[in-house]
Each structure stands twice: as C-alpha cells, then as structure tokens.
Amino acid sequence: MTATAAAQPQEPARRAAVIGAGAWGTTFARLLAQAGTPAVVWARRPELAEEINAGTNTRYLPGIRLPETVTATTDIRAAVAGAGLVVAVVPAQTARSVLAPLRGALDDDAIVVSLMKGVEAGTGLRMSQVIAEALDLPASRIAVISGPNLADEIAAGQPTATVVAAADEAVAARVAALCATGTFRPYTNTDVLGVELCGAVKNVIALAVGITAGRGFGDNSKATVITRGLVEITRLGIALGANPETFAGLAGMGDLVATCSSPLSRNQTFGRRLGEGMSVAEAAAASRGVAEGAKSARAVLDLATAHGVDMPITAGVVAVVEGAATVEEVNDALLSRPRKAEGVNAAPLA
C-alpha cells in the first residue's frame, strides 16, 4: 500500500506532541516517528511516561516496540513547547479540562489534530469545536482524523486508511504528509463536520450492535443495526449541513463496519456485555471503564432532538445506558415502529 504523500516532498521533521498515552495515542506517536517526525507523548501517570521512555507501553500496546524518537513526559506544557503538531487523543468528556491548561502555550503556527470521537455532554459540541474554545484557536488551525483505525492492528503494521479533515485543504494535506507511512494511507477531506459526526455516532451504533450480539442474535440482526445506524448518522449529518458523500466513505461506513464488527472494539464489547445482562457498572468494571459511545449517547441524542432528527437506535441505546428501559423493551419498541420506505428522510407508510 502506497502512502498518500509518498510522491510529495516531506517538510523538515519538526517535533509533535501527542496528548494522551493510551493505545491510539501511542500508536499515532509511533506512526509520526516512522514517518520522520519525533513525538513527545503526554502521560498522566509517571510510571507510564517512564515506560514509554524505555520503549514500550505494555498496558495499551503489548508486544510493540516504540522508536527512540517517541518519548514521554508528565508535563503537558513541556510536551507542546516547540511542537508544530499537537495531537489530542483523550476521552471526549474530559477533553476540555485536559486541554484548558494549554491555552496560550502553543506555537503560533502549530496545528492541532483531534483523534477524539464524541460529542461533549451539555454543549453538543464536536471535538474540534471543544478544541477551538479550550485553546482559543481558529478553525483553520484544527484538523480531525477518523476512519477504520483500530490501534492494535495499526501498531502491528497491518495496512489501513484514514481521513484527515480540515477546513483548509492545505492543512489537511500537511497533516496527511506527516503521518503517512507504507501501511497507513491518509486521504484528505474538508467536511470536518461530517467526519466528526461519523466518528461520534458510530460508537453509539457499535454499542447497539454489541447489545444485539450479546442477546445471541446473528448476522442478519447485526447487519440490520449497522445499516439502519448508518441511516441515523447520515440523517443527522445532512440536517447539520455535512456532505452526504462523507457517510459512504472511510470515516462513515468504513469506521462503522470496523467498530461494529471487531472484537477489538471497546464500544462493541461494552455493548455485548450489556446484551448479556450486565449492568452499566458491571460492564464498565469488566471493560476497565465506560466506553465512549455510552458517554456520548445522550449528547448525540440531545443534538438530534434539537434539530428535529429521528434517531431510534440511538434513543434505544440511551434508554438502556440510563436504565430507562431493558434491552428487551428497546428491541420490542424498535421492531414495532411504523413501517416506512428505506430512504434517509422517508415518512411512515400510510
């Protein structure tokens, strides 16, 4: 697989900062280093920073060796000092509080890239909007990356593609050039809104698919939820002004299929545990935390409600997560909905 920027001259290597030392953050730092840009990872825990400096992150990337040009620190402002690229990859609901101390600390020409997938509870803001507010940055300096990007597979060197979206095509191309490798192929896009909505809502749909699997239902049921889930994502995106083509691409269908189908998906696994009868608290304990889809589901539904968009699968996930309905009740409610044509904006049949 040839990288997008393989035929383009690379800009001189300049240090990057990655805010977040989990699997995806560490994997992306490794990608940057492989593409020629040294990366400093900000880790909250000193012992994790020390391990990354020694060349591994066994908790999140077991068996993977990190390049010497990937280092770590617990000083978040030191991490971003002098960085030309700042990558944010922390839980969506804590992004604002984590990033706020960096306000005014970034270089004037630094680009901030969001690898986060969610909608902020209480505000309904996408992650690029949260970054803009928290760091007081114009949208022109913010990019987002989203796609079928399961960290374990990328770290193992398996070929994959992604989407780098920015309002300015030149910014998207710059970020793509910095992370392109022989096995990681970034495409560019200017539909930031659509790309971010895909990333946020697919986590909710993956929970629904996991619940379906946990109930013992087969591939027909899972395919139905995936397909109708894509309709919900598309319906919301169009209502907010996104490009419809985005939803058939890597950030839309690509990421949805990967997240809903893979046992590596935290959201799908979390949903499966709910479907098997665990409570949210029990599933969280078994998963070492609540999946992003469960945290963002209410925010996504509130956003849809505010714009008059019908999202029954999302509403069902919210009902289960918040304890307002059982899995069986949600299943019965979805199957008893009025019949309708298949289109995104189809009305119920008379």
Tab-separated table of C-alpha atoms in Angstrom, residues 92-93 96 117-131 133 193 196-197 200-201 236 240 295-307:
chain	number	residue	atom	x	y	z
A	92	ALA	CA	-14.200	13.228	24.766
A	93	GLN	CA	-15.887	14.198	28.039
A	96	ARG	CA	-11.919	20.486	27.659
A	117	LYS	CA	-14.604	10.736	18.765
A	118	GLY	CA	-17.548	12.067	20.717
A	119	VAL	CA	-19.946	14.929	21.388
A	120	GLU	CA	-19.476	16.981	24.542
A	121	ALA	CA	-22.257	16.470	27.068
A	122	GLY	CA	-24.130	19.635	27.956
A	123	THR	CA	-22.927	21.665	24.967
A	124	GLY	CA	-23.466	19.354	21.998
A	125	LEU	CA	-20.115	20.468	20.612
A	126	ARG	CA	-17.944	18.309	18.408
A	127	MET	CA	-14.343	17.780	19.481
A	128	SER	CA	-12.887	20.308	17.028
A	129	GLN	CA	-15.250	22.904	18.483
A	130	VAL	CA	-14.197	21.991	22.021
A	131	ILE	CA	-10.551	22.377	20.998
A	133	GLU	CA	-12.921	27.008	22.631
A	193	LEU	CA	-18.492	18.309	10.485
A	196	GLU	CA	-16.581	14.137	13.245
A	197	LEU	CA	-20.243	13.136	13.371
A	200	ALA	CA	-19.029	10.157	17.344
A	201	VAL	CA	-22.238	8.404	16.359
A	236	LEU	CA	-28.167	13.830	11.464
A	240	LEU	CA	-26.417	19.808	10.266
A	295	LYS	CA	-20.710	8.543	27.473
A	296	SER	CA	-21.679	10.400	24.284
A	297	ALA	CA	-25.023	8.723	23.525
A	298	ARG	CA	-27.123	11.239	25.454
A	299	ALA	CA	-25.246	14.186	23.920
A	300	VAL	CA	-25.802	12.774	20.415
A	301	LEU	CA	-29.499	12.224	21.083
A	302	ASP	CA	-29.910	15.732	22.520
A	303	LEU	CA	-28.211	17.151	19.423
A	304	ALA	CA	-30.554	15.177	17.178
A	305	THR	CA	-33.618	16.240	19.166
A	306	ALA	CA	-32.588	19.896	18.974
A	307	HIS	CA	-32.542	19.620	15.172
